[in-house]
Coordinates of C-alpha atoms in Angstrom, one line a residue:
M1 CA -2.5 44.9 -3.8
N2 CA -5.9 44.9 -2.1
L3 CA -8.1 42.0 -0.7
E4 CA -10.0 41.6 -3.9
D5 CA -6.8 41.3 -6.0
I6 CA -5.0 38.8 -3.7
T7 CA -8.2 36.7 -3.4
R8 CA -8.5 36.6 -7.2
E9 CA -4.9 35.7 -7.4
I10 CA -5.3 32.9 -4.9
E11 CA -8.3 31.5 -6.7
L12 CA -6.4 31.5 -10.0
M13 CA -3.4 29.8 -8.4
R14 CA -5.7 27.1 -7.0
Q15 CA -7.4 26.5 -10.3
V16 CA -4.0 26.2 -12.1
Q17 CA -2.7 23.9 -9.4
K18 CA -5.8 21.6 -9.6
S19 CA -5.7 21.4 -13.4
K20 CA -2.0 20.6 -13.4
L21 CA -2.5 17.9 -10.8
D22 CA -5.3 16.4 -12.7
L23 CA -3.2 16.4 -15.9
Y24 CA -0.3 14.8 -14.1
D25 CA -2.6 12.2 -12.5
R26 CA -3.9 11.3 -15.9
Q27 CA -0.4 11.0 -17.4
I28 CA 0.8 8.9 -14.5
A29 CA -2.2 6.6 -14.9
E30 CA -1.6 6.3 -18.7
I31 CA 2.1 5.5 -18.1
T32 CA 1.3 3.0 -15.4
D33 CA -1.2 1.3 -17.7
A34 CA 1.3 1.1 -20.5
K35 CA 4.0 -0.2 -18.1
V36 CA 1.6 -3.0 -16.8
A37 CA 0.6 -3.9 -20.3
F38 CA 4.2 -4.1 -21.5
L39 CA 5.3 -6.1 -18.4
N40 CA 2.4 -8.6 -18.9
K41 CA 3.1 -9.0 -22.6
S42 CA 6.9 -9.3 -22.2
K43 CA 6.4 -11.8 -19.3
Q44 CA 4.2 -14.0 -21.5
E45 CA 6.7 -13.9 -24.4
L46 CA 9.6 -14.6 -22.1
D47 CA 7.8 -17.5 -20.4
A48 CA 6.9 -19.0 -23.8
A49 CA 10.5 -18.7 -25.0
I50 CA 11.8 -20.3 -21.8
E51 CA 9.3 -23.2 -22.2
I52 CA 10.6 -23.7 -25.8
Q53 CA 14.1 -23.6 -24.4
R54 CA 13.2 -26.3 -21.8
Q55 CA 11.6 -28.5 -24.5
L56 CA 14.6 -28.2 -26.8
L57 CA 16.9 -29.1 -23.9
G58 CA 14.8 -32.2 -23.3
D59 CA 16.3 -34.8 -20.9
V60 CA 19.8 -33.6 -21.5
E61 CA 21.5 -32.0 -18.4
S62 CA 23.7 -29.7 -20.4
V63 CA 24.3 -28.6 -24.0
E64 CA 27.1 -26.5 -25.5
T65 CA 26.1 -24.4 -28.5
E66 CA 28.2 -22.0 -30.5
S67 CA 27.6 -19.1 -28.1
F68 CA 26.2 -20.7 -24.9
L69 CA 26.7 -23.4 -22.3
I70 CA 23.2 -24.3 -21.3
S71 CA 22.5 -26.5 -18.3
K72 CA 19.6 -27.4 -16.1
K73 CA 19.6 -25.9 -12.6
H74 CA 17.4 -28.0 -10.3
P75 CA 15.8 -26.3 -7.3
N76 CA 17.4 -27.1 -4.0
M77 CA 14.6 -28.9 -2.2
K78 CA 16.3 -28.5 1.1
S79 CA 16.1 -24.7 1.0
K80 CA 13.1 -22.7 2.3
T81 CA 13.6 -20.2 -0.6
T82 CA 12.6 -22.9 -3.1
Y83 CA 9.0 -22.8 -1.9
K84 CA 6.4 -20.1 -2.2
L85 CA 3.2 -20.6 -0.1
N86 CA 0.0 -19.5 -1.6
L87 CA -2.2 -19.0 1.4
P88 CA -6.0 -18.7 1.2
K89 CA -7.3 -15.4 0.0
S90 CA -11.1 -15.5 0.5
K91 CA -12.6 -15.1 3.9
E92 CA -14.3 -18.6 3.9
E93 CA -11.0 -20.3 2.9
K94 CA -9.1 -18.4 5.6
V95 CA -11.6 -19.4 8.3
R96 CA -11.3 -23.1 7.3
F97 CA -7.5 -22.8 7.0
D98 CA -7.2 -21.1 10.4
R99 CA -9.4 -23.6 12.2
Y100 CA -7.5 -26.5 10.7
M101 CA -4.1 -25.0 11.6
K102 CA -5.2 -24.2 15.2
E103 CA -6.4 -27.8 15.7
E104 CA -3.8 -29.8 13.8
H105 CA -0.6 -27.6 13.9
P106 CA -0.9 -25.0 16.6
G107 CA 2.9 -24.5 16.7
L108 CA 2.8 -23.3 13.1
I109 CA 0.6 -20.3 13.6
K110 CA 1.3 -17.0 15.2
E111 CA -1.6 -15.1 16.6
E112 CA -1.2 -11.4 17.0
L113 CA -3.3 -8.9 18.7
V114 CA -3.3 -5.6 16.8
V115 CA -3.9 -2.6 19.0
K116 CA -5.1 0.4 17.0
P117 CA -6.7 3.5 18.6
I118 CA -10.1 4.4 17.3
Q119 CA -9.3 7.9 16.3
N120 CA -12.8 9.1 15.6
D121 CA -13.9 8.0 19.1
I122 CA -10.9 9.9 20.6
K123 CA -11.8 13.0 18.6
Q124 CA -15.4 12.7 19.8
L125 CA -14.3 12.6 23.4
L126 CA -12.3 15.8 22.7
V127 CA -15.4 17.4 21.2
D128 CA -17.6 16.3 24.1
G129 CA -15.1 17.8 26.6
I130 CA -14.2 14.5 28.2
F131 CA -10.7 14.5 26.9
H132 CA -8.8 17.8 26.8
M133 CA -5.9 19.4 25.0
T134 CA -3.1 21.5 26.6
D135 CA -1.7 24.6 25.0
E136 CA 1.3 22.5 23.9
G137 CA -1.0 20.0 22.1
L138 CA -0.8 17.2 24.7
L139 CA -3.9 15.0 24.9
I140 CA -5.3 14.7 28.4
D141 CA -7.7 11.9 29.2
D142 CA -10.6 11.9 31.7
N143 CA -8.2 10.9 34.6
G144 CA -6.2 14.1 34.0
M145 CA -3.3 12.1 32.7
A146 CA -1.4 13.0 29.4
I147 CA -1.7 10.1 27.0
P148 CA 1.9 9.1 26.2
N149 CA 3.4 10.0 22.8
T150 CA 0.1 11.6 21.6
T151 CA -0.4 15.1 20.6
V152 CA -3.3 16.9 19.0
D153 CA -3.1 19.4 16.1
V154 CA -6.0 21.8 15.6
K155 CA -6.8 23.0 12.1
G156 CA -5.9 26.6 11.5
I157 CA -8.3 29.3 10.4
E158 CA -9.4 28.9 6.8
V159 CA -10.4 31.7 4.6
K160 CA -13.5 30.7 2.6
V161 CA -14.3 32.5 -0.6
K162 CA -17.4 32.3 -2.8
V163 CA -17.3 33.6 -6.3
K164 CA -20.0 36.3 -6.9
E165 CA -22.2 35.7 -9.9

């Protein structure tokens, strides 16, 4: 097998792989859409049936039918699991909520400082020669110190192929 043949084979394999992945992605999307539609419809039907059941039960605490013993289960108002908080979603609502909670209930909020490295800036420092990389892949800062628990991988050589026309 020569270079022309193996390159043609690779290109064919990539095309087949891409078309299969596209097909599977479409099928997954269709199945997911069908699942969501089914869940929404069945939830509406179930909620409607449960509401009818509640109405038929009325003020009675329990009823025995031919096949079922049906009773009301009241939520335990002394349990945290009874409640679900719906916190503000929009930015404006969050700002007002946060301000109010900080002023009125500071003990009920937890402030966290999230530390995330700015990867693009670190990569640029590598490009600029300010940070360095050892043969083992360790990242060395401008003080000559290895940055803890950080390694750098360099992309391997890629073979680029253009199809002749």
